[in-house]
Structures are given as structure tokens and as C-alpha cells.
Short mmCIF file of C-alpha atoms in Angstrom, two decimals:
data_model
loop_
_atom_site.label_atom_id
_atom_site.label_comp_id
_atom_site.label_asym_id
_atom_site.label_seq_id
_atom_site.Cartn_x
_atom_site.Cartn_y
_atom_site.Cartn_z
CA UNK A 28 -1.21 7.60 -11.82
CA UNK A 29 2.19 6.25 -12.54
CA UNK A 30 2.78 2.63 -11.88
CA UNK A 31 6.21 3.42 -10.41
CA UNK A 32 4.77 5.02 -7.28
CA UNK A 33 2.88 1.70 -6.39
CA UNK A 34 4.50 -1.52 -5.33
CA UNK A 35 1.68 -3.70 -6.78
CA UNK A 36 -0.51 -2.88 -9.70
CA UNK A 37 -2.97 -5.17 -11.43
CA UNK A 38 -5.36 -4.18 -14.32
CA UNK A 39 -8.64 -6.13 -14.13
CA UNK A 40 -11.19 -6.18 -16.95
CA UNK A 41 -14.55 -5.69 -14.98
CA UNK A 42 -18.10 -5.41 -16.15
CA UNK A 43 -20.47 -2.69 -14.90
CA UNK A 44 -23.84 -4.27 -14.53
CA UNK A 45 -26.69 -1.88 -15.19
CA UNK A 46 -30.14 -2.01 -13.46
CA UNK A 47 -31.49 -3.23 -16.73
CA UNK A 48 -28.98 -6.11 -16.97
CA UNK A 49 -26.93 -4.24 -19.40
CA UNK A 50 -23.19 -4.85 -19.40
CA UNK A 51 -20.47 -2.18 -19.89
CA UNK A 52 -16.75 -3.07 -19.87
CA UNK A 53 -14.82 -1.22 -17.26
CA UNK A 54 -11.00 -1.33 -17.00
CA UNK A 55 -9.96 -1.31 -13.30
CA UNK A 56 -6.55 -0.59 -11.97
CA UNK A 57 -5.88 -1.88 -8.59
CA UNK A 58 -2.83 -0.44 -6.90
CA UNK A 59 -1.11 -0.91 -3.50
CA UNK A 60 1.67 0.81 -1.68
CA UNK A 61 3.58 -0.70 1.18
CA UNK A 62 3.68 2.80 2.82
CA UNK A 63 -0.12 2.71 2.91
CA UNK A 64 -0.81 -1.01 3.56
CA UNK A 65 -4.38 -0.72 4.63
CA UNK A 66 -5.60 0.84 1.44
CA UNK A 67 -6.09 -0.38 -2.21
CA UNK A 68 -6.66 2.37 -4.80
CA UNK A 69 -9.08 1.30 -7.53
CA UNK A 70 -9.43 3.40 -10.65
CA UNK A 71 -12.51 2.38 -12.65
CA UNK A 72 -12.35 3.58 -16.29
CA UNK A 73 -15.03 3.09 -19.05
CA UNK A 74 -15.88 5.19 -21.99
CA UNK A 75 -15.08 8.79 -21.44
CA UNK A 76 -15.20 8.72 -17.52
CA UNK A 77 -13.15 7.38 -14.60
CA UNK A 78 -13.85 7.06 -10.94
CA UNK A 79 -11.30 6.61 -8.15
CA UNK A 80 -12.22 4.63 -4.98
CA UNK A 81 -10.09 3.83 -1.99
CA UNK A 82 -10.82 0.30 -0.84
CA UNK A 83 -9.76 -1.37 2.46
CA UNK A 84 -7.37 -4.18 1.59
CA UNK A 85 -8.81 -6.27 4.43
CA UNK A 86 -12.40 -5.72 3.07
CA UNK A 87 -11.23 -6.96 -0.34
CA UNK A 88 -9.69 -10.12 1.29
CA UNK A 89 -13.00 -10.59 3.20
CA UNK A 90 -14.96 -10.24 0.00
CA UNK A 91 -13.13 -13.25 -1.40
CA UNK A 92 -14.66 -15.47 1.13
CA UNK A 93 -18.14 -13.71 1.42
CA UNK A 94 -21.44 -14.64 -0.17
CA UNK A 95 -24.38 -12.43 -1.47
CA UNK A 96 -26.29 -13.42 1.68
CA UNK A 97 -23.41 -12.05 3.89
CA UNK A 98 -21.32 -9.65 1.85
CA UNK A 99 -18.11 -8.23 3.37
CA UNK A 100 -18.75 -4.54 4.05
CA UNK A 101 -21.58 -2.71 5.54
CA UNK A 102 -21.15 0.82 4.09
CA UNK A 103 -20.55 2.40 0.65
CA UNK A 104 -18.47 -0.71 -0.44
CA UNK A 105 -19.59 -4.34 -0.39
CA UNK A 106 -17.85 -7.29 -1.81
CA UNK A 107 -18.85 -10.93 -2.31
CA UNK A 108 -18.17 -14.03 -4.47
CA UNK A 109 -20.74 -14.68 -7.16
CA UNK A 110 -22.60 -17.93 -7.34
CA UNK A 111 -20.06 -18.66 -10.08
CA UNK A 112 -16.92 -18.59 -8.03
CA UNK A 113 -14.93 -17.31 -11.06
CA UNK A 114 -16.51 -13.89 -10.38
CA UNK A 115 -16.51 -11.41 -7.55
CA UNK A 116 -19.07 -8.70 -7.23
CA UNK A 117 -18.38 -5.20 -5.89
CA UNK A 118 -21.10 -3.00 -4.97
CA UNK A 119 -20.25 0.79 -4.78
CA UNK A 120 -22.75 3.53 -3.38
CA UNK A 121 -21.99 7.18 -3.31
CA UNK A 122 -23.63 10.55 -3.58
CA UNK A 123 -23.76 10.20 -7.38
CA UNK A 124 -25.43 6.89 -7.31
CA UNK A 125 -24.67 3.08 -7.27
CA UNK A 126 -22.79 0.68 -9.25
CA UNK A 127 -22.42 -3.06 -9.44
CA UNK A 128 -19.31 -4.51 -10.87
CA UNK A 129 -18.42 -8.10 -11.79
CA UNK A 130 -14.74 -8.86 -11.65
CA UNK A 131 -12.98 -12.08 -12.57
CA UNK A 132 -11.82 -13.57 -9.25
CA UNK A 133 -8.40 -14.81 -10.36
CA UNK A 134 -6.58 -11.51 -11.03
CA UNK A 135 -8.05 -10.01 -7.88
CA UNK A 136 -6.73 -13.00 -5.81
CA UNK A 137 -3.27 -12.58 -7.58
CA UNK A 138 -3.25 -8.91 -6.73
CA UNK A 139 -3.99 -9.64 -3.07
CA UNK A 140 -1.38 -12.38 -2.86
CA UNK A 141 1.22 -10.02 -4.23
CA UNK A 142 0.29 -7.44 -1.59
CA UNK A 143 0.39 -10.06 1.19
CA UNK A 144 3.86 -11.13 0.09
CA UNK A 145 5.07 -7.57 0.79
CA UNK A 146 2.95 -6.79 3.82
CA UNK A 147 1.14 -9.75 5.45
CA UNK A 148 -2.25 -9.16 6.88
CA UNK A 149 -2.03 -8.09 10.45
CA UNK A 150 1.38 -6.69 9.97
CA UNK A 151 0.32 -3.45 8.49
CA UNK A 152 0.73 -1.30 11.83
CA UNK A 153 4.44 -2.46 11.81
CA UNK A 154 4.80 -0.60 8.41
CA UNK A 155 3.00 2.51 9.79
CA UNK A 156 4.79 2.73 12.96
CA UNK A 157 7.37 5.28 11.96
CA UNK A 158 4.75 7.47 10.25
CA UNK A 159 2.49 7.30 13.22
CA UNK A 160 5.32 8.38 15.65
CA UNK A 161 6.12 11.17 13.35
CA UNK A 162 2.44 12.41 13.16
CA UNK A 163 2.21 12.23 17.07
CA UNK A 164 5.40 14.20 17.40
CA UNK A 165 4.19 16.76 14.89
CA UNK A 166 0.77 17.12 16.73
CA UNK A 167 2.59 17.47 20.20
CA UNK A 168 4.74 20.31 18.92
CA UNK A 169 2.07 22.20 17.02
#
């Protein structure tokens, strides 16, 4: 992934927390495009492997205000603030298993603030209007 194709990029040093409480460092690149304002692309890299997830930007924002008792998200991705507010926890579940990541909250908040300065929450559809119109036109002529 090249940074030039994204409007906001933040690299966050996270920790993968194992079921045995082991901790593995994971470098995570969060990326946002104004042309796809609903989505945050997260590339998790550690050791010899990497995994890419598409996260809802609104879900990530909601996770900054959620707790472990009521995490944001009900599906494969859940996000909440740790008891220590300096950390945010991200739970990912997929066909290959589950992962729990601890992220320092400050760079995630900085990333979200940068995305909101470009496309305020609630204004995403304004950005997508032209693309949606083009898609509808293409479907009607197909």
C-alpha cells in the first residue's frame, strides 16, 4: 500500500495479546480515503505475517467511548477503551481465529481527528453522492 493513495495514514504500535497473556508487538497502519469515507483500512503486521481488515470509521469512533461491558460493534470487530484510558482494545474474529489487540489511544484519536477534519462524521454520503449516482446509472443501463 502506498501512502500517496490515502488522505490520512497513521502507524500505531499495538500489542497482540495471546490467550496465555503473552504479548507480541504489532505494527498497524491505519489508512483513510476521502473517496471511501465510511472505511478505515487497517494493516496489522508482526513478524513474518500481516493481515488487512476494513473497519467502519464510525465503529472506531464509537469504540473510543465504549467500555468492556458495552463494546462498540456486535460482529467480527469490537472496540472499547481499556480500564486504563491510555489504551483501546480491538477484538477481531474471523475464520482463521480471533485476536485481541491493545492500541495506545492517543494515535488512534489523532488519526480519527484527521479523518474528521477532511470528512465530518455524518457528511460521508455527501462525498459518495457522485459515485452512487454513477453506480445507479450504470445499473439502469446494464
